XYZ file of C-alpha atoms in Angstrom:
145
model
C -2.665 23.060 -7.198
C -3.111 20.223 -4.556
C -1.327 17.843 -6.343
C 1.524 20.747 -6.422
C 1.499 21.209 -3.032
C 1.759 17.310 -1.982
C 4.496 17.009 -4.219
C 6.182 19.656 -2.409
C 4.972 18.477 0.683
C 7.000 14.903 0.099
C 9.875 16.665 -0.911
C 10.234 19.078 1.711
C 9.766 15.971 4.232
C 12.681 13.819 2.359
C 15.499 16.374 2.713
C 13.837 17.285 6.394
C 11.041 14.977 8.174
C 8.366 17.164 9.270
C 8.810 20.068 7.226
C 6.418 19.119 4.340
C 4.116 18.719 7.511
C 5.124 22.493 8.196
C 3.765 23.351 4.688
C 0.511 22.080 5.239
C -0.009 23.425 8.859
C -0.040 19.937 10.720
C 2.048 21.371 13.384
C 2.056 18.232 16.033
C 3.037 16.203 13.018
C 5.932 18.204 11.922
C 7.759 18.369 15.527
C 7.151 14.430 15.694
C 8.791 13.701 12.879
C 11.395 16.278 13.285
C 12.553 15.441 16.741
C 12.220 11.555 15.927
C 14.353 12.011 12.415
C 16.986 14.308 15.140
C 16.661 11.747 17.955
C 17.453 8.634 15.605
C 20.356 10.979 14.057
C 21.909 11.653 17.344
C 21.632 8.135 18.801
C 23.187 6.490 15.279
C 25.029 8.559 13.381
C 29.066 9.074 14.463
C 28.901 12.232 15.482
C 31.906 12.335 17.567
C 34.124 12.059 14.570
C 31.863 14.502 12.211
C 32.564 17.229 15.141
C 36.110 16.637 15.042
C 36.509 16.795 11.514
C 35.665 20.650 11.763
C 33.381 23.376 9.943
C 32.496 22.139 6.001
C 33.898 25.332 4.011
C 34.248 23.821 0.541
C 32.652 21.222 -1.665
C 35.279 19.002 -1.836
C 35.154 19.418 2.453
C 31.257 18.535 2.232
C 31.684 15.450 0.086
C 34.909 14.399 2.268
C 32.103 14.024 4.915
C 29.407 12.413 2.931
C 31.703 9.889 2.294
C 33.162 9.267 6.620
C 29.264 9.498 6.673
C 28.482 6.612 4.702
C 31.627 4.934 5.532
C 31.432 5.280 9.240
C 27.289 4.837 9.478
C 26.078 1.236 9.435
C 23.421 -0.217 7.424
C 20.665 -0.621 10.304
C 20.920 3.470 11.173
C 20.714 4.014 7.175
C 17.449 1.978 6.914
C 16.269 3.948 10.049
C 16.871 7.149 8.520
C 15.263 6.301 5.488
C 12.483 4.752 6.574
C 11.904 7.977 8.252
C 12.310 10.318 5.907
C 10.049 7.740 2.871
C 7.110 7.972 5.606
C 7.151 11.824 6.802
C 7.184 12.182 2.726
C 4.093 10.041 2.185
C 2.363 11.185 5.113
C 2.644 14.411 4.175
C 1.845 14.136 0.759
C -1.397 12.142 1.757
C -2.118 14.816 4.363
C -1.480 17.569 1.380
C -3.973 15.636 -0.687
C -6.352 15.884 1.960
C -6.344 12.219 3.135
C -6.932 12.281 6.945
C -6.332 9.351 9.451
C -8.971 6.852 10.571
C -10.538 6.892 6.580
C -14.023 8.612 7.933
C -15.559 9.988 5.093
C -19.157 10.506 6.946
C -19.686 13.887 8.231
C -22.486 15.345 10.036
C -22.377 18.704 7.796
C -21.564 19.073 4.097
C -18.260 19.151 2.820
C -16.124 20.849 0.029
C -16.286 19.239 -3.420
C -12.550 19.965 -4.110
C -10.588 18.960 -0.595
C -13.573 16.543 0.771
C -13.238 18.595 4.487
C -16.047 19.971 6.195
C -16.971 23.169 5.495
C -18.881 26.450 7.074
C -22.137 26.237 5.203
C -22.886 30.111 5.647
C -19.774 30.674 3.587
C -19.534 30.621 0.006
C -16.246 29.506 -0.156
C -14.205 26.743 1.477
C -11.855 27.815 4.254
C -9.933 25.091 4.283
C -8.644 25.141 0.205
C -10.600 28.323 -0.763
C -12.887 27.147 -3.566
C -15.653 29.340 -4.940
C -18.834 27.443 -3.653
C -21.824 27.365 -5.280
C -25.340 28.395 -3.455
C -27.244 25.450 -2.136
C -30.635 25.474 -4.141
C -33.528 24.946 -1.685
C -35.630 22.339 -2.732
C -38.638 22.649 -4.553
C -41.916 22.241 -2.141
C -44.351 20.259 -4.067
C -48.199 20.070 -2.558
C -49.408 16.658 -2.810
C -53.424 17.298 -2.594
């Protein structure tokens, strides 16, 4: 199921930055991406001319302004664009997977076998991906006389 979910994840953030980070719950992350994707957009893109060419009612309409898009949009605000869209995918999908920043693996409390994140020890399940957790065993005492 996690593997499901970063999949969808990187695909939500290729047709729209910061969505797949709306899927997961990262919140900050999503609006970054989403205004920077929008802010690059508005600063390269021609949007003067896709405004005057009016309100996209057919197919053949939509692809008459793929093609002023790609015509009109130079190569430096295409790699922008992309570049954009390829990391909000694979930081999402890596944030899906449960791959945070900063690559600490040491916590001070015990954490879920399934998503690695730290869980609520009086719980018997993780909150975070909802596995079934088994009871920790107390350790047997052994009396060295």
């Amino acid at each position: 199921m996690t593997w499901l979910r970063a999949l969808l994840a990187a695909g939500l953030s290729v047709i729209m930055p910061g969505a797949g980070h709306v899927l997961v719950r990262d919140w900050l992350r999503a609006a970054l991406f989403a205004g920077l994707f929008l802010s690059v957009s508005a600063f390269f893109l021609p949007i003067d001319q896709l405004t005057a060419a009016g309100p996209i009612t057919s197919y053949d309409e939509a692809f008459e302004q793929a093609t002023i898009m790609a015509e009109e949009t130079d190569v430096m605000a295409q790699f922008f664009l992309s570049f954009i869209a390829l990391f909000a995918a694979v930081d999402s999908a890596f944030r899906a997977l449960g791959y945070l920043p900063g690559g600490d693996t040491e916590t001070d409390g015990s954490t879920c076998p399934e998503c690695g994140k730290e869980i609520d020890e009086d719980l018997a399940f993780c909150h975070w991906c909802t596995t079934r957790l088994e009871p920790a065993e107390p350790e047997a005492e052994t009396n060295d006389i």
